[in-house]
Coordinates of N, CA, C and O in Angstrom, one line a residue:
M1 N -13.5 3.0 15.9 CA -12.3 3.1 14.9 C -11.4 3.9 15.9 O -11.5 4.5 16.5
V2 N -9.8 3.5 14.9 CA -8.7 4.7 15.4 C -9.2 5.9 15.0 O -8.6 6.2 13.8
E3 N -9.1 6.7 16.4 CA -9.4 7.9 15.9 C -7.9 8.7 16.4 O -7.7 10.2 16.0
R4 N -7.1 8.3 17.0 CA -5.7 8.7 17.6 C -4.6 9.1 15.9 O -4.4 8.8 15.5
R5 N -4.0 10.8 16.6 CA -2.9 10.9 15.4 C -2.3 10.0 15.8 O -1.3 9.6 16.8
I6 N -0.9 10.1 14.6 CA 0.4 9.4 14.5 C 1.2 10.0 15.2 O 1.4 11.0 15.4
S7 N 2.2 9.0 16.4 CA 2.9 10.0 17.0 C 4.4 10.7 16.2 O 4.4 10.3 15.1
E8 N 5.1 12.0 15.9 CA 6.2 12.0 15.3 C 6.9 11.3 15.0 O 7.3 11.6 14.0
A9 N 7.3 10.4 16.3 CA 8.3 9.7 15.8 C 8.1 8.6 14.7 O 8.2 8.2 13.2
D10 N 6.6 8.2 15.1 CA 6.0 7.2 13.5 C 5.9 7.7 12.1 O 5.7 7.2 11.2
W11 N 5.4 9.4 12.3 CA 5.5 10.5 11.2 C 6.6 10.0 9.9 O 6.6 9.4 9.0
K12 N 7.4 10.1 11.1 CA 9.5 10.0 10.5 C 9.1 9.4 9.8 O 9.4 9.0 8.8
R13 N 8.8 8.5 10.9 CA 9.2 6.6 10.2 C 8.1 5.9 9.0 O 8.9 5.2 8.4
L14 N 7.1 6.4 8.9 CA 6.1 6.7 8.0 C 6.7 6.9 6.9 O 6.7 6.6 5.8
G15 N 7.4 8.3 6.4 CA 7.8 9.1 6.0 C 8.6 8.2 5.4 O 8.9 9.0 3.9
R16 N 9.6 7.7 5.8 CA 11.2 7.1 5.4 C 10.2 5.9 4.5 O 11.2 5.4 3.3
L17 N 8.7 5.1 4.6 CA 8.4 3.6 5.0 C 8.1 4.0 3.6 O 8.2 2.9 2.8
K18 N 7.0 4.9 3.2 CA 6.4 5.2 2.0 C 7.5 5.0 1.2 O 6.4 4.5 0.6
P19 N 8.2 5.4 0.8 CA 8.5 5.1 -1.1 C 8.9 4.1 -1.5 O 9.1 3.2 -2.2
V20 N 9.8 3.1 -0.1 CA 10.3 1.8 -0.1 C 9.0 0.8 -0.5 O 8.9 0.1 -1.0
A21 N 8.0 1.3 0.1 CA 6.9 0.1 0.5 C 6.0 0.6 -1.4 O 5.5 -0.8 -1.7
L22 N 5.9 1.9 -1.6 CA 5.5 2.2 -2.8 C 6.4 1.2 -4.4 O 5.5 0.5 -4.9
D23 N 7.4 1.5 -4.3 CA 8.6 0.4 -4.6 C 8.0 -0.7 -5.0 O 7.9 -1.5 -5.9
R24 N 7.5 -1.3 -4.3 CA 7.0 -2.4 -3.3 C 6.2 -2.7 -5.1 O 5.9 -4.1 -4.9
F25 N 5.4 -2.4 -4.2 CA 3.7 -2.1 -4.7 C 3.9 -2.2 -6.6 O 4.1 -2.7 -6.6
C26 N 4.3 -1.4 -6.4 CA 4.3 -0.6 -8.0 C 5.4 -2.0 -8.7 O 5.4 -2.1 -10.0
Q27 N 6.4 -2.8 -8.7 CA 7.9 -3.8 -8.5 C 6.9 -4.6 -9.1 O 6.6 -5.7 -9.6
R28 N 6.1 -4.7 -7.9 CA 4.6 -5.9 -8.1 C 3.5 -6.2 -9.3 O 3.4 -6.9 -9.9
V29 N 2.9 -5.0 -9.0 CA 2.0 -4.6 -10.9 C 2.7 -4.1 -11.6 O 1.9 -5.3 -12.7
L30 N 4.4 -4.2 -12.2 CA 5.2 -4.1 -13.2 C 4.9 -5.7 -13.7 O 4.8 -6.0 -14.6
A31 N 5.3 -5.8 -12.1 CA 5.6 -8.2 -13.0 C 4.0 -8.1 -13.4 O 4.6 -9.5 -14.2
E32 N 2.8 -8.0 -12.7 CA 1.6 -8.7 -13.3 C 1.7 -8.5 -14.1 O 0.7 -9.4 -15.4
V33 N 1.7 -7.1 -14.5 CA 1.3 -6.5 -16.4 C 2.2 -7.2 -17.1 O 1.3 -7.6 -18.0
A34 N 3.4 -7.5 -16.7 CA 4.2 -7.9 -17.5 C 3.3 -9.5 -18.3 O 3.4 -10.1 -19.1
R35 N 3.3 -10.4 -17.2 CA 2.6 -11.3 -17.1 C 2.3 -11.6 -17.6 O 1.2 -12.5 -19.2
V36 N 0.2 -10.7 -17.6 CA -0.6 -10.5 -18.1 C 0.0 -10.0 -19.7 O -0.4 -11.0 -20.4
A37 N 0.6 -9.0 -20.1 CA 0.4 -8.7 -21.5 C 1.5 -10.1 -22.2 O 1.5 -9.9 -23.1
A38 N 1.7 -10.8 -21.4 CA 3.0 -12.0 -22.3 C 2.6 -13.0 -22.3 O 3.1 -14.1 -23.5
D39 N 0.7 -13.5 -22.1 CA 0.2 -14.6 -22.6 C 0.0 -14.6 -23.6 O -0.2 -14.3 -23.8
P40 N 0.5 -15.7 -23.7 CA 0.6 -16.2 -25.2 C -0.7 -17.5 -25.7 O -1.3 -17.7 -26.5
A41 N -1.5 -17.7 -24.9 CA -2.9 -18.2 -25.0 C -4.1 -17.1 -25.4 O -5.4 -17.7 -25.4
K42 N -4.2 -15.5 -25.4 CA -4.5 -15.0 -26.0 C -4.4 -13.4 -26.7 O -3.0 -13.8 -26.9
G43 N -4.8 -13.1 -27.3 CA -4.8 -12.5 -28.5 C -4.4 -10.9 -28.0 O -4.0 -10.7 -27.1
S44 N -4.2 -10.1 -28.6 CA -3.4 -9.1 -28.4 C -4.2 -7.6 -27.7 O -4.1 -7.4 -26.6
H45 N -5.7 -7.7 -28.3 CA -6.9 -7.2 -27.6 C -7.2 -7.8 -26.5 O -7.4 -6.7 -26.1
D46 N -7.2 -8.9 -26.4 CA -7.7 -9.2 -24.3 C -6.7 -9.4 -24.0 O -6.7 -8.7 -22.4
R47 N -5.2 -8.8 -24.1 CA -3.9 -9.0 -23.6 C -3.9 -7.4 -22.9 O -4.5 -6.9 -21.8
Y48 N -4.4 -7.0 -23.6 CA -4.7 -5.1 -23.9 C -5.8 -5.0 -22.8 O -5.4 -4.2 -21.6
L49 N -6.9 -5.6 -23.0 CA -8.2 -4.8 -22.0 C -7.8 -5.4 -20.4 O -8.4 -4.9 -19.9
E50 N -7.3 -7.0 -20.2 CA -6.2 -7.3 -18.9 C -6.0 -6.5 -18.2 O -6.2 -6.1 -17.9
V51 N -5.1 -5.9 -19.4 CA -4.0 -5.5 -18.7 C -4.0 -3.8 -18.1 O -4.4 -3.3 -17.7
F52 N -5.1 -3.0 -18.9 CA -5.8 -2.7 -19.0 C -6.7 -2.4 -17.1 O -7.0 -1.4 -16.2
R53 N -7.8 -3.6 -17.7 CA -8.5 -3.4 -15.8 C -7.4 -3.6 -15.0 O -7.5 -3.3 -13.3
L54 N -6.3 -4.2 -15.2 CA -5.8 -5.0 -13.6 C -5.1 -3.6 -13.3 O -4.8 -3.0 -12.5
V55 N -4.7 -2.8 -14.8 CA -3.4 -1.6 -14.0 C -4.9 -0.3 -13.0 O -4.6 0.3 -11.9
Q56 N -6.2 0.0 -13.8 CA -7.5 -0.1 -13.1 C -7.6 0.6 -11.5 O -7.6 0.5 -10.5
E57 N -7.8 -1.3 -11.5 CA -7.4 -1.9 -9.6 C -5.9 -1.7 -9.0 O -6.9 -1.4 -8.2
R58 N -5.6 -1.7 -9.9 CA -4.2 -2.0 -8.9 C -4.4 0.1 -8.6 O -3.9 0.1 -7.9
D59 N -4.4 0.5 -9.4 CA -4.7 2.5 -9.4 C -5.1 2.6 -8.2 O -4.7 3.4 -7.5
A60 N -6.5 1.8 -8.0 CA -7.2 2.0 -6.9 C -7.0 1.6 -5.0 O -6.8 2.4 -4.7
E61 N -6.1 0.6 -5.6 CA -5.5 -0.1 -4.4 C -4.3 1.2 -3.8 O -4.2 1.4 -2.9
L62 N -3.5 2.2 -4.9 CA -2.6 2.4 -5.0 C -2.8 3.8 -4.2 O -2.5 4.2 -2.9
T63 N -4.3 4.2 -4.9 CA -4.7 5.1 -4.1 C -4.8 5.2 -2.3 O -4.5 6.0 -1.8
S64 N -5.8 4.2 -2.4 CA -6.1 4.1 -1.2 C -4.9 3.9 0.2 O -5.1 3.4 1.3
A65 N -3.3 3.4 -0.2 CA -2.7 2.8 0.4 C -1.2 4.5 0.6 O -0.8 4.9 2.0
F66 N -1.7 5.1 -0.3 CA -0.4 6.1 -0.6 C -0.9 7.1 -0.8 O -0.2 8.9 -0.7
D67 N -2.0 7.2 -1.7 CA -2.3 9.7 -1.3 C -2.9 9.8 -0.7 O -3.5 9.2 0.7
D68 N -2.9 11.1 -1.1 CA -3.6 11.9 0.2 C -2.7 11.5 1.9 O -3.7 11.7 2.8
L69 N -1.2 11.6 2.2 CA -1.5 11.0 3.5 C -0.7 11.7 4.6 O 0.7 12.8 3.6
R70 N -1.6 12.0 5.6 CA -1.3 12.9 5.8 C -1.4 12.4 7.8 O -1.8 11.1 7.7
R71 N -1.1 13.2 8.5 CA -1.1 12.8 10.2 C -2.3 12.5 10.5 O -2.5 11.6 11.0
S72 N -3.5 13.0 9.7 CA -4.5 12.4 10.3 C -5.1 11.6 9.8 O -6.0 10.2 9.8
T73 N -4.1 10.7 8.5 CA -5.3 10.2 7.6 C -3.7 8.3 7.6 O -4.1 7.8 7.3
A74 N -2.5 8.8 8.4 CA -1.4 8.3 8.5 C -1.9 7.1 9.1 O -1.5 5.2 8.6
M75 N -2.8 6.0 9.5 CA -3.0 5.1 10.8 C -4.0 4.4 9.5 O -3.1 3.1 9.5
F76 N -4.6 4.7 8.8 CA -5.0 3.6 7.8 C -4.8 3.9 7.0 O -4.3 2.7 5.8
R77 N -3.8 5.1 6.0 CA -2.9 4.3 5.1 C -2.2 3.3 5.0 O -1.8 2.7 4.6
L78 N -1.2 3.7 6.4 CA -0.5 2.6 7.0 C -1.3 0.8 7.3 O -0.8 0.0 6.9
A79 N -2.5 1.2 7.5 CA -3.0 -0.3 7.7 C -3.0 -0.8 5.9 O -3.2 -1.6 5.5
R80 N -3.3 0.0 5.1 CA -3.6 -0.3 3.6 C -1.9 -0.5 3.4 O -2.0 -1.8 2.9
M81 N -1.8 -0.7 3.3 CA -0.1 -1.0 3.4 C 0.2 -2.1 3.5 O 1.1 -3.1 2.8
R82 N -0.5 -2.3 4.5 CA 0.4 -3.3 5.5 C -0.8 -4.6 4.4 O 0.1 -5.7 3.9
A83 N -2.3 -4.4 4.5 CA -3.1 -5.5 3.8 C -2.2 -5.8 2.6 O -2.9 -6.8 2.4
L84 N -1.3 -5.0 2.2 CA -2.0 -4.7 0.5 C -0.3 -5.8 0.7 O -0.1 -6.2 -0.5
G85 N 0.3 -5.9 1.7 CA 1.8 -7.1 1.7 C 2.9 -5.7 1.1 O 3.4 -6.8 0.6
V86 N 3.0 -4.8 1.1 CA 4.0 -3.9 1.2 C 4.5 -3.4 2.2 O 5.7 -2.6 2.4
V87 N 4.8 -3.9 3.4 CA 4.6 -3.8 4.9 C 5.8 -4.9 5.1 O 4.6 -5.7 5.8
T88 N 6.6 -5.2 5.7 CA 6.9 -6.2 6.5 C 7.7 -6.2 7.6 O 6.9 -5.0 8.3
D89 N 6.7 -7.5 8.3 CA 6.9 -7.6 9.8 C 7.6 -6.9 11.1 O 7.9 -5.6 11.3
Q90 N 9.2 -6.8 9.9 CA 10.0 -5.9 11.0 C 9.7 -4.6 10.9 O 10.9 -3.7 11.9
E91 N 9.2 -3.8 9.5 CA 9.6 -2.4 9.6 C 7.8 -2.3 10.8 O 8.3 -1.2 10.8
L92 N 6.7 -2.6 10.6 CA 6.2 -3.1 11.4 C 5.9 -2.8 12.6 O 5.9 -2.0 13.9
G93 N 7.5 -3.6 13.2 CA 7.6 -3.3 14.6 C 8.3 -2.5 15.1 O 8.8 -2.1 16.1
E94 N 9.1 -1.5 14.3 CA 10.2 -0.4 13.9 C 9.1 0.8 14.9 O 9.1 1.6 15.3
F95 N 7.5 0.7 14.0 CA 6.6 1.3 14.9 C 6.3 1.4 16.2 O 6.5 0.3 17.1
D96 N 5.9 2.2 17.4 CA 5.9 2.2 18.4 C 4.5 1.4 19.3 O 3.8 1.2 17.8
A97 N 4.6 0.8 20.4 CA 3.6 0.0 20.3 C 1.3 0.3 20.0 O 1.0 -0.1 19.4
E98 N 1.4 1.4 20.8 CA 0.6 2.3 20.0 C -0.1 2.3 18.5 O -1.4 1.3 18.2
T99 N 1.0 2.5 17.8 CA 0.4 2.3 16.3 C 0.4 1.0 16.3 O -0.7 0.6 14.8
R100 N 1.1 -0.2 16.3 CA 0.9 -1.4 16.1 C -0.7 -2.4 16.4 O -0.9 -2.9 15.8
E101 N -1.2 -1.5 17.7 CA -2.0 -1.4 18.0 C -3.1 -1.4 17.4 O -4.1 -2.3 17.0
A102 N -3.0 -0.7 16.7 CA -3.9 0.9 16.1 C -4.1 0.2 14.9 O -5.6 -0.4 14.3
I103 N -3.2 -0.9 14.0 CA -2.6 -0.7 13.2 C -3.8 -2.8 13.3 O -4.4 -2.8 11.5
A104 N -3.7 -3.2 14.8 CA -4.2 -4.8 14.1 C -5.6 -4.6 14.5 O -6.1 -5.0 13.7
V105 N -6.0 -2.9 14.7 CA -7.2 -3.6 15.5 C -7.5 -2.3 14.0 O -8.9 -3.2 13.6
L106 N -7.4 -1.5 12.9 CA -7.7 -1.5 11.8 C -7.8 -2.8 10.7 O -8.5 -2.5 10.2
L107 N -7.1 -3.6 10.8 CA -6.8 -5.6 10.0 C -8.2 -6.3 10.4 O -8.1 -7.0 9.7
G108 N -8.3 -5.6 11.8 CA -9.2 -6.8 12.7 C -8.5 -7.5 12.7 O -8.9 -9.2 12.8
L109 N -7.2 -7.7 13.7 CA -6.5 -8.5 13.9 C -7.2 -8.9 14.9 O -7.0 -8.0 16.1

């Protein structure tokens, strides 16, 4: 398991990246909700139930990636953001080699 705390420089990078990644995540979820809500093949109640289920699932994902961000949880949160596809290769490349290696280990790469 990755025990290392994130470096000060990477902690600051993550602080700048978090709102960008969170916005990407929320945009994606809102687009997904809009598609489900507008599905003409389903009735209103079925669409409502599907939106409700979807929001619950995505809220759990949001929590796992963005909540309780501390230096001691930063590696795990960054790995989760990456797994959710809201951190680009370029953005990850800005982190130091140790952080990138730790993320790769956490993601099983």
